[in-house]
Short mmCIF file of C-alpha atoms in Angstrom, two decimals:
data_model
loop_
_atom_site.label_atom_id
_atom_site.label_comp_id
_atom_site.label_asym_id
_atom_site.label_seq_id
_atom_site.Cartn_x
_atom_site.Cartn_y
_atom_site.Cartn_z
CA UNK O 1 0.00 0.00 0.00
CA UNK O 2 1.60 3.30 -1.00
CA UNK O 3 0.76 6.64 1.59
CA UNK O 4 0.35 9.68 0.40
CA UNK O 5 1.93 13.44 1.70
CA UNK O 6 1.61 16.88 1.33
CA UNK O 7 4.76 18.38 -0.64
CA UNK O 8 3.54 21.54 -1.82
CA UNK O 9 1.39 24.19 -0.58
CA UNK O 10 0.51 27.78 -2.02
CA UNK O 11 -2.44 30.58 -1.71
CA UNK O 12 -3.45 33.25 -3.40
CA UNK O 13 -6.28 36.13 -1.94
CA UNK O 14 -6.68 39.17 -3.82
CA UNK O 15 -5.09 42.05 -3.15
CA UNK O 16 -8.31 44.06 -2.29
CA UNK O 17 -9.13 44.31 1.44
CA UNK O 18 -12.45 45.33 2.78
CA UNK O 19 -12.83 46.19 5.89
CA UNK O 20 -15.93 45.87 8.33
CA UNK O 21 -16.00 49.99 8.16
CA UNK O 22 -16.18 49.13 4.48
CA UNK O 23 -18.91 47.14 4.62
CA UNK O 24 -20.78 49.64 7.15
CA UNK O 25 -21.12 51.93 3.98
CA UNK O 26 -23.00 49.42 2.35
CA UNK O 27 -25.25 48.33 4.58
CA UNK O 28 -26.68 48.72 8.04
CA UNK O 29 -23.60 46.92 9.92
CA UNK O 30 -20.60 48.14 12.48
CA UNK O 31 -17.10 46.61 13.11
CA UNK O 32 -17.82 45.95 16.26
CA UNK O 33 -21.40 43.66 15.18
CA UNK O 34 -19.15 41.92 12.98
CA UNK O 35 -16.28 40.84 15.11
CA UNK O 36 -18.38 39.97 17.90
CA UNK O 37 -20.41 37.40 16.27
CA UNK O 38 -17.78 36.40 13.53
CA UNK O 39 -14.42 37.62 14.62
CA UNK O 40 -14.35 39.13 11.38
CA UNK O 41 -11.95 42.11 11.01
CA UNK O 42 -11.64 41.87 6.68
CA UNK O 43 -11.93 39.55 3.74
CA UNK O 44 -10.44 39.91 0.64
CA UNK O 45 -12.44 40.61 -2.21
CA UNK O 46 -12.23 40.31 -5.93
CA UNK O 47 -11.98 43.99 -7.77
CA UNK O 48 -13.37 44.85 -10.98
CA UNK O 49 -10.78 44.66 -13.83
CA UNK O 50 -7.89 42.91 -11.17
CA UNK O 51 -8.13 40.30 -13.81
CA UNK O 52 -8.78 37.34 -11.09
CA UNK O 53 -12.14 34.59 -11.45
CA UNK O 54 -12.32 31.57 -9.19
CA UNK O 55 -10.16 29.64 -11.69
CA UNK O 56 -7.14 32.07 -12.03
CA UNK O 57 -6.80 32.25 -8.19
CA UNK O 58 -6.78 28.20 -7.92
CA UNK O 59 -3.83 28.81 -10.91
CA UNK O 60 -1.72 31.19 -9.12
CA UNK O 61 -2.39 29.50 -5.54
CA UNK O 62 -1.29 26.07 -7.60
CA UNK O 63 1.80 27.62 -9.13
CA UNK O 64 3.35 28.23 -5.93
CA UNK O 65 2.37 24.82 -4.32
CA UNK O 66 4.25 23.05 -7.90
CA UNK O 67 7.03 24.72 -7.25
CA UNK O 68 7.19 24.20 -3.04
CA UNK O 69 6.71 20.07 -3.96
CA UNK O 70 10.37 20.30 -6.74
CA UNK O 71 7.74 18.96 -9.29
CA UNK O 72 7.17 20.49 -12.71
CA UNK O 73 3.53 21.04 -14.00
CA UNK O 74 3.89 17.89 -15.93
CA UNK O 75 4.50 15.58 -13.04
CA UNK O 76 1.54 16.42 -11.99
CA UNK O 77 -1.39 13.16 -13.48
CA UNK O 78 -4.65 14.37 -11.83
CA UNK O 79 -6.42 17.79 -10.86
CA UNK O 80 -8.80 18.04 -8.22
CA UNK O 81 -10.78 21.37 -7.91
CA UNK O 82 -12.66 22.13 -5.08
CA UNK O 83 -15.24 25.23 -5.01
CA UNK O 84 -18.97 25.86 -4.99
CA UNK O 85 -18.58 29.22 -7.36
CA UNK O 86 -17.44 27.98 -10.61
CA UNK O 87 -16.44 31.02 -13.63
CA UNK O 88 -19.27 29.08 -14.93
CA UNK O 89 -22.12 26.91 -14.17
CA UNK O 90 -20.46 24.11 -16.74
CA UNK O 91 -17.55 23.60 -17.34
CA UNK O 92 -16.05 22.98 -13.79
CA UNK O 93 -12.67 25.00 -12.91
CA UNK O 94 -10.62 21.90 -13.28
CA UNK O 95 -10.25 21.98 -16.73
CA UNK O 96 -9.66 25.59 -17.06
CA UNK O 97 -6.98 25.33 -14.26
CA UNK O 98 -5.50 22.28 -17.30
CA UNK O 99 -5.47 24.89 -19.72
CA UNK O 100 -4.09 28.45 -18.09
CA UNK O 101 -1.34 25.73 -16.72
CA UNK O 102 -0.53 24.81 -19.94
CA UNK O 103 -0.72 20.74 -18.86
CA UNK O 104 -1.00 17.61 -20.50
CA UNK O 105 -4.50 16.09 -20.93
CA UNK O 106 -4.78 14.93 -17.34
CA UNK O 107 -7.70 13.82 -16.00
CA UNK O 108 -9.62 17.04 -14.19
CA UNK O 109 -11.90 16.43 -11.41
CA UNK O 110 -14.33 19.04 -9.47
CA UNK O 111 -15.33 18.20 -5.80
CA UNK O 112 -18.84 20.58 -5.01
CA UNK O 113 -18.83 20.01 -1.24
CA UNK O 114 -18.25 23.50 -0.43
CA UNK O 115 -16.66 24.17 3.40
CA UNK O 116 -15.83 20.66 3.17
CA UNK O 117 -14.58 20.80 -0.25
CA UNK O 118 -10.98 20.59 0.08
CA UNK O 119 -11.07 17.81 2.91
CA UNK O 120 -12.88 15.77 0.60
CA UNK O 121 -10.87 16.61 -1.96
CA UNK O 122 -7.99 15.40 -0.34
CA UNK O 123 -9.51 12.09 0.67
CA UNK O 124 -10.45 11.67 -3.40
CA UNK O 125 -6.11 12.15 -3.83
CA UNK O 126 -5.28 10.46 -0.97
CA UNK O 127 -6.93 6.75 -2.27
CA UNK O 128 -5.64 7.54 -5.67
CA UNK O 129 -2.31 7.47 -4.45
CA UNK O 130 -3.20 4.80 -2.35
CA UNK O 131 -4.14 2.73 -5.16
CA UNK O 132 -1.19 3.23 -7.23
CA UNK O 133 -2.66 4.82 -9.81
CA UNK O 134 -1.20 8.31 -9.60
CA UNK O 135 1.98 9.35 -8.20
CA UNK O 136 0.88 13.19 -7.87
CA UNK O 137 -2.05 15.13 -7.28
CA UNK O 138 -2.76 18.74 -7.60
CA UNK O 139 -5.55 20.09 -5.46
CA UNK O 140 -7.16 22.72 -5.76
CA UNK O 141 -10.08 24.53 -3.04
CA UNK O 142 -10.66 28.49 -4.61
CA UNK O 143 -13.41 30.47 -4.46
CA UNK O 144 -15.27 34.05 -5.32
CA UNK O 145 -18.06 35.04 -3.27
CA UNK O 146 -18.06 38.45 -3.50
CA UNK O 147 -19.30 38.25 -7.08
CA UNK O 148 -22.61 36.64 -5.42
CA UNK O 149 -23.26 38.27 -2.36
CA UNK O 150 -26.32 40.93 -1.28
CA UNK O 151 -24.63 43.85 -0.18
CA UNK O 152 -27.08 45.34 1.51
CA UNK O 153 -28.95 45.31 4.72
CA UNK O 154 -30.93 42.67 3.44
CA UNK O 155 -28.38 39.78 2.83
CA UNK O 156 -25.54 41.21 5.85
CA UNK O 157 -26.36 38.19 8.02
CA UNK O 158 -24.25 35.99 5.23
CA UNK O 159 -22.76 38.73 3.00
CA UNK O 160 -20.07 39.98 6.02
CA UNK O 161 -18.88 36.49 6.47
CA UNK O 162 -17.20 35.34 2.85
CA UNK O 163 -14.20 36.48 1.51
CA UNK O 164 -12.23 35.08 -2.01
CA UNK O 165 -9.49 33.20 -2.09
CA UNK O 166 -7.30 30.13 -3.10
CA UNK O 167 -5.11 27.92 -1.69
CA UNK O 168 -3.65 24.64 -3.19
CA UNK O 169 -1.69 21.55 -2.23
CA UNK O 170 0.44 19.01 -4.29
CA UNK O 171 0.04 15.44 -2.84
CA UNK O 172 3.01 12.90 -3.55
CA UNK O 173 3.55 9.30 -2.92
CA UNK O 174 5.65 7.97 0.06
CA UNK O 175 6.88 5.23 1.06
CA UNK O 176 7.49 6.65 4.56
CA UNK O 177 5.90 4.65 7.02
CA UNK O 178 3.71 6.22 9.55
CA UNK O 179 4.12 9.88 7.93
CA UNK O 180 1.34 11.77 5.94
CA UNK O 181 -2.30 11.63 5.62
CA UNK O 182 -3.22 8.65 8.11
CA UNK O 183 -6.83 8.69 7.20
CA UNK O 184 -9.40 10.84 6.21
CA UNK O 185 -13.65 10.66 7.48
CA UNK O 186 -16.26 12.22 5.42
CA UNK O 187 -19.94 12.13 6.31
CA UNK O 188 -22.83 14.20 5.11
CA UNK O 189 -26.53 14.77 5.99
CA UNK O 190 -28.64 16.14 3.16
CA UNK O 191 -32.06 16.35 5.46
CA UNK O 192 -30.57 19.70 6.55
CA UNK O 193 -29.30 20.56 2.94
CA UNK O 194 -31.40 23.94 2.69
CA UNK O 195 -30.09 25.31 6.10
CA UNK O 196 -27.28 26.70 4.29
CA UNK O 197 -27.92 26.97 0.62
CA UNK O 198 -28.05 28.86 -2.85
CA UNK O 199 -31.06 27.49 -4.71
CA UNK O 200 -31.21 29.57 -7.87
CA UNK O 201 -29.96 30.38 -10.66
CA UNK O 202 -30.37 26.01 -10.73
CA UNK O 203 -32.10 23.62 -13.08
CA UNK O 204 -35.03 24.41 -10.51
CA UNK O 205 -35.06 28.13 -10.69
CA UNK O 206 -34.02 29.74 -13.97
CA UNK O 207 -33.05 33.54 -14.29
CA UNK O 208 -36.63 34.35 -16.19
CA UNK O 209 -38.92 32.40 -13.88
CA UNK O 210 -37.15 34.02 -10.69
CA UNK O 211 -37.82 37.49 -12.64
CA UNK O 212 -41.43 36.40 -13.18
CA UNK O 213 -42.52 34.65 -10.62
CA UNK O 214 -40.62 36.73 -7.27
CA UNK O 215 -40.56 40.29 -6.16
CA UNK O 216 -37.48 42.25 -5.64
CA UNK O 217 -37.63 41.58 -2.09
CA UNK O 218 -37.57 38.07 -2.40
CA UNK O 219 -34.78 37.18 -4.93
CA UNK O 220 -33.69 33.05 -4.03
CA UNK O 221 -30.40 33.31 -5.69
CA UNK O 222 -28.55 34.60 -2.93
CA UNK O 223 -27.40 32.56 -0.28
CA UNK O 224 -29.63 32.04 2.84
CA UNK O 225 -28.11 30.11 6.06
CA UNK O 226 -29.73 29.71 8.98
CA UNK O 227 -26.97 30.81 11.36
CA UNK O 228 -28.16 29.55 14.54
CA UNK O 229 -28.66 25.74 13.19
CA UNK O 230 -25.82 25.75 11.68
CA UNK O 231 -23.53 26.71 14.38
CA UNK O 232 -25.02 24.17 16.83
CA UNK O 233 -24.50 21.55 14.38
CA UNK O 234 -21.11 22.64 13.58
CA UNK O 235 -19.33 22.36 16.93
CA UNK O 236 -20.97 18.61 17.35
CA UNK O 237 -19.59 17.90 13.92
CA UNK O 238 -16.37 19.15 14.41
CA UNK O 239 -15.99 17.28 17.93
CA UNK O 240 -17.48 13.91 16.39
CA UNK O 241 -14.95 13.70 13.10
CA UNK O 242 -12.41 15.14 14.84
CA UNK O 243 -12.51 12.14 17.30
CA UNK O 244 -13.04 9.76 14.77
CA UNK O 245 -10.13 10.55 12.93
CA UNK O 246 -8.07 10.39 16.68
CA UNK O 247 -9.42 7.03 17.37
CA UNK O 248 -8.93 5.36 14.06
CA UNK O 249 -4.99 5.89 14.49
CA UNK O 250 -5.18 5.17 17.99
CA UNK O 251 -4.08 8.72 19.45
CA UNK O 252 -5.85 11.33 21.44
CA UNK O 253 -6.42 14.93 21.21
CA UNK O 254 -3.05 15.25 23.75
CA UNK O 255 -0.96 13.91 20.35
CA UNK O 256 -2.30 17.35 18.30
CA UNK O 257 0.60 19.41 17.30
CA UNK O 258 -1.77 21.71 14.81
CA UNK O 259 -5.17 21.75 14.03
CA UNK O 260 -6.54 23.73 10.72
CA UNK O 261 -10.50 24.41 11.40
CA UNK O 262 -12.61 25.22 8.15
CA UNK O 263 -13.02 28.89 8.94
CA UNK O 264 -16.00 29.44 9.09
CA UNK O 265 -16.49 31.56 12.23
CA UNK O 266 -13.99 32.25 14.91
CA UNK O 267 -16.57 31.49 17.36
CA UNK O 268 -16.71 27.82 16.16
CA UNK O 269 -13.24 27.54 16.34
CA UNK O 270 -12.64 28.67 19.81
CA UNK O 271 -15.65 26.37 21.15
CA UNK O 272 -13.63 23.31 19.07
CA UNK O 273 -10.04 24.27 20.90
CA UNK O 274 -12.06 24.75 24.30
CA UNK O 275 -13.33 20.96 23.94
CA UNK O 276 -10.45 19.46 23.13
CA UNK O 277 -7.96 21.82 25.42
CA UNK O 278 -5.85 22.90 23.09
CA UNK O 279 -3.87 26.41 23.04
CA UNK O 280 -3.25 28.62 20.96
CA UNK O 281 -0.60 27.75 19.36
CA UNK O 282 -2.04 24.57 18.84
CA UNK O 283 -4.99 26.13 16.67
CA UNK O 284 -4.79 28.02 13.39
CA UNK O 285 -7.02 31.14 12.48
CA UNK O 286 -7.21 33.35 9.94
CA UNK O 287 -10.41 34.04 9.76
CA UNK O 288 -9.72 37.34 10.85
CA UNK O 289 -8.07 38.39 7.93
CA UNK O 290 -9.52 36.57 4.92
CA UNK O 291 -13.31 36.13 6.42
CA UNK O 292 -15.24 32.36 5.42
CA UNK O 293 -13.25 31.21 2.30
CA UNK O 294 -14.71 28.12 1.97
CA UNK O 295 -13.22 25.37 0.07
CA UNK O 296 -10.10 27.61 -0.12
CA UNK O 297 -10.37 28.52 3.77
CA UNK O 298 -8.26 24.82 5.16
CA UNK O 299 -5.40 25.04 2.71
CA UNK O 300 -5.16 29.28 3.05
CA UNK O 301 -4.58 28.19 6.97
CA UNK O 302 -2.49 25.40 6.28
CA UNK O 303 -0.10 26.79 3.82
CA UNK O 304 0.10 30.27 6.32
CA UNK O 305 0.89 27.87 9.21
CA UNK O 306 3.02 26.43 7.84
CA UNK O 307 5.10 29.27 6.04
CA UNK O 308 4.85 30.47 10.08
CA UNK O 309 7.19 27.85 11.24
CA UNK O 310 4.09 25.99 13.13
CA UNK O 311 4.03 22.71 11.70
CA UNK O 312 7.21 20.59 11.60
CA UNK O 313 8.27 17.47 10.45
CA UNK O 314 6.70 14.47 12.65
CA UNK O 315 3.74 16.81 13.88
CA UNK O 316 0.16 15.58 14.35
CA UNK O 317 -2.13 17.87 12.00
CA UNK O 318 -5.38 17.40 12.30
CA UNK O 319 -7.54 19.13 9.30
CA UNK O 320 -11.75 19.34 9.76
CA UNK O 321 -14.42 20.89 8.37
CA UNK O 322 -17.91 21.47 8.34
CA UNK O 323 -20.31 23.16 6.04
CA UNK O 324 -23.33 23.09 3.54
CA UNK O 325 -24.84 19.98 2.67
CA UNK O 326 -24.94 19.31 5.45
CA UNK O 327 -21.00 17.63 4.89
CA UNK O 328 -18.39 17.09 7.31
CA UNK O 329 -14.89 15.71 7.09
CA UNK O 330 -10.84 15.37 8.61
CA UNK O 331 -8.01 14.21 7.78
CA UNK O 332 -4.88 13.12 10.26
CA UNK O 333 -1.99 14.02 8.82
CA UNK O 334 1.61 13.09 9.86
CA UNK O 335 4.00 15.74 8.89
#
């Protein structure tokens, strides 16, 4: 059986910051509203004519991660892209991420499991490796909200959260035994699928019958979430695959060196390190900065952590997520 291990990472965010005070100008919102339920200080955001889409962020978050793994762009036998805003509803990014790289025909493959997109995506890489079948794997979690978001008073419960972003990872074969990803858990739970959900423009609800058939007032195609649900069921979720992972390698939450939470609210996060008594050096947010990127949000943090110096060779990281679908996921990782 061969193992698999993370030998390149990279991110990309736009060079556009807005601030909470930014937002405040936009809609009824203050920093301090913001940061209190969010921790929220800025995101990044995608500016009109800065020549970035949701694909050319994943490229420029992947060309650093190629380059950090000593691997040319055509070692590389398999994308995986990660994201739930797409330049376009078909094709996926994948293949676009194939062409602006200038690859071989590889096989391109996009993952739609949003804040648990990259998790899953690296489960997909990991039992391809596993299998033999490829040697490496580039992939991919990038997103652009901002293009999608109600910026107004109406939509600030979801529209102060997201920010755009990329991040990417090259996975290699090993042969090191007892180093890289361990395992990875995935689980989801569609009953709760429209707590936290975009439902048009869809094969459902096309542009002219949501101009015909809803006011103004009620447009579906932004995102709706219903923050309170989803928080409670995000802290059990966490907790619960968190553990699993833990138990299937036979270690406990002492044995965490790092642990890279899906950012999706700073809140979360903290109630995740208080359960499992970890410090702070033991946690990694960046929420602060970046706001929710998610599919892009884990391997942002990751690749920032470990630029920082805070994950080593031999360390326990511990990567989870939770998010729309309902989906949840983790992978142990030995550094």
């Amino acid at each position: 059986m061969h193992t698999s291990k993370i030998s390149g990472l990279g991110y990309y965010v736009p060079e556009n910051v807005v601030t909470n005070d930014d937002l405040s100008k936009m809609m009824d919102t203050n920093d301090e509203w913001i940061q209190e339920r969010t921790g929220i200080k800025q995101r990044r955001h995608i500016k009109k004519g800065d020549g970035n889409s949701t694909s050319i962020m994943g490229v420029k978050a992947a060309k650093i991660a190629i380059e950090r793994a000593n691997v040319s762009k055509d070692d590389i036998e398999l994308i995986i892209f990660a994201t739930l805003s797409p330049d376009m509803y078909f094709p996926g990014g994948g293949v676009r991420v194939q062409d602006m790289l200038d690859m071989k025909t590889v096989p391109a493959l996009d993952v739609r499991n949003q804040c648990s997109g990259f998790v899953y995506a690296i489960s997909v890489a990991d039992q391809f490796i596993k299998t033999g079948m490829y040697e490496n794997v580039l992939v991919i979690g990038s997103e652009n909200h901002s293009g999608g978001l109600d910026m107004t008073t109406r939509g600030r419960g979801v529209s102060v959260i997201f920010g755009d972003g990329a991040g990417a990872a090259v996975l290699t074969r090993s042969k090191e035994e007892g180093r890289g990803i361990l395992s990875t858990h995935l689980h989801s739970q569609g009953a709760h699928a429209k707590e936290l959900s975009l439902e048009g423009p869809s094969t459902e609800h096309w542009v002219p019958k949501i101009i015909e058939e809803n006011p103004q007032e009620s447009i579906p195609y932004y995102p709706y979430m219903n923050g309170q649900f989803v928080f409670k069921n995000a802290v059990a979720r966490f907790s619960e695959v968190i553990n699993e992972g833990l138990k299937a390698n036979h270690l406990t939450a002492a044995d965490i060196n790092m642990l890279i939470p899906h950012q999706a609210n700073l809140r979360i996060s903290q109630f995740v390190q208080r359960q499992f008594k970890l410090s702070d050096d033991q946690v990694y947010n960046n929420i602060q900065k970046y706001g929710n990127t998610t599919a892009a949000s884990i391997p942002i943090a990751l690749t920032e952590a470990w630029e920082e110096g805070k994950i080593n060779k031999g360390d326990l990281v511990v990567l989870a997520a939770f998010g729309s679908g309902f989906t949840w996921g983790s992978a142990i990782i030995r550094w």
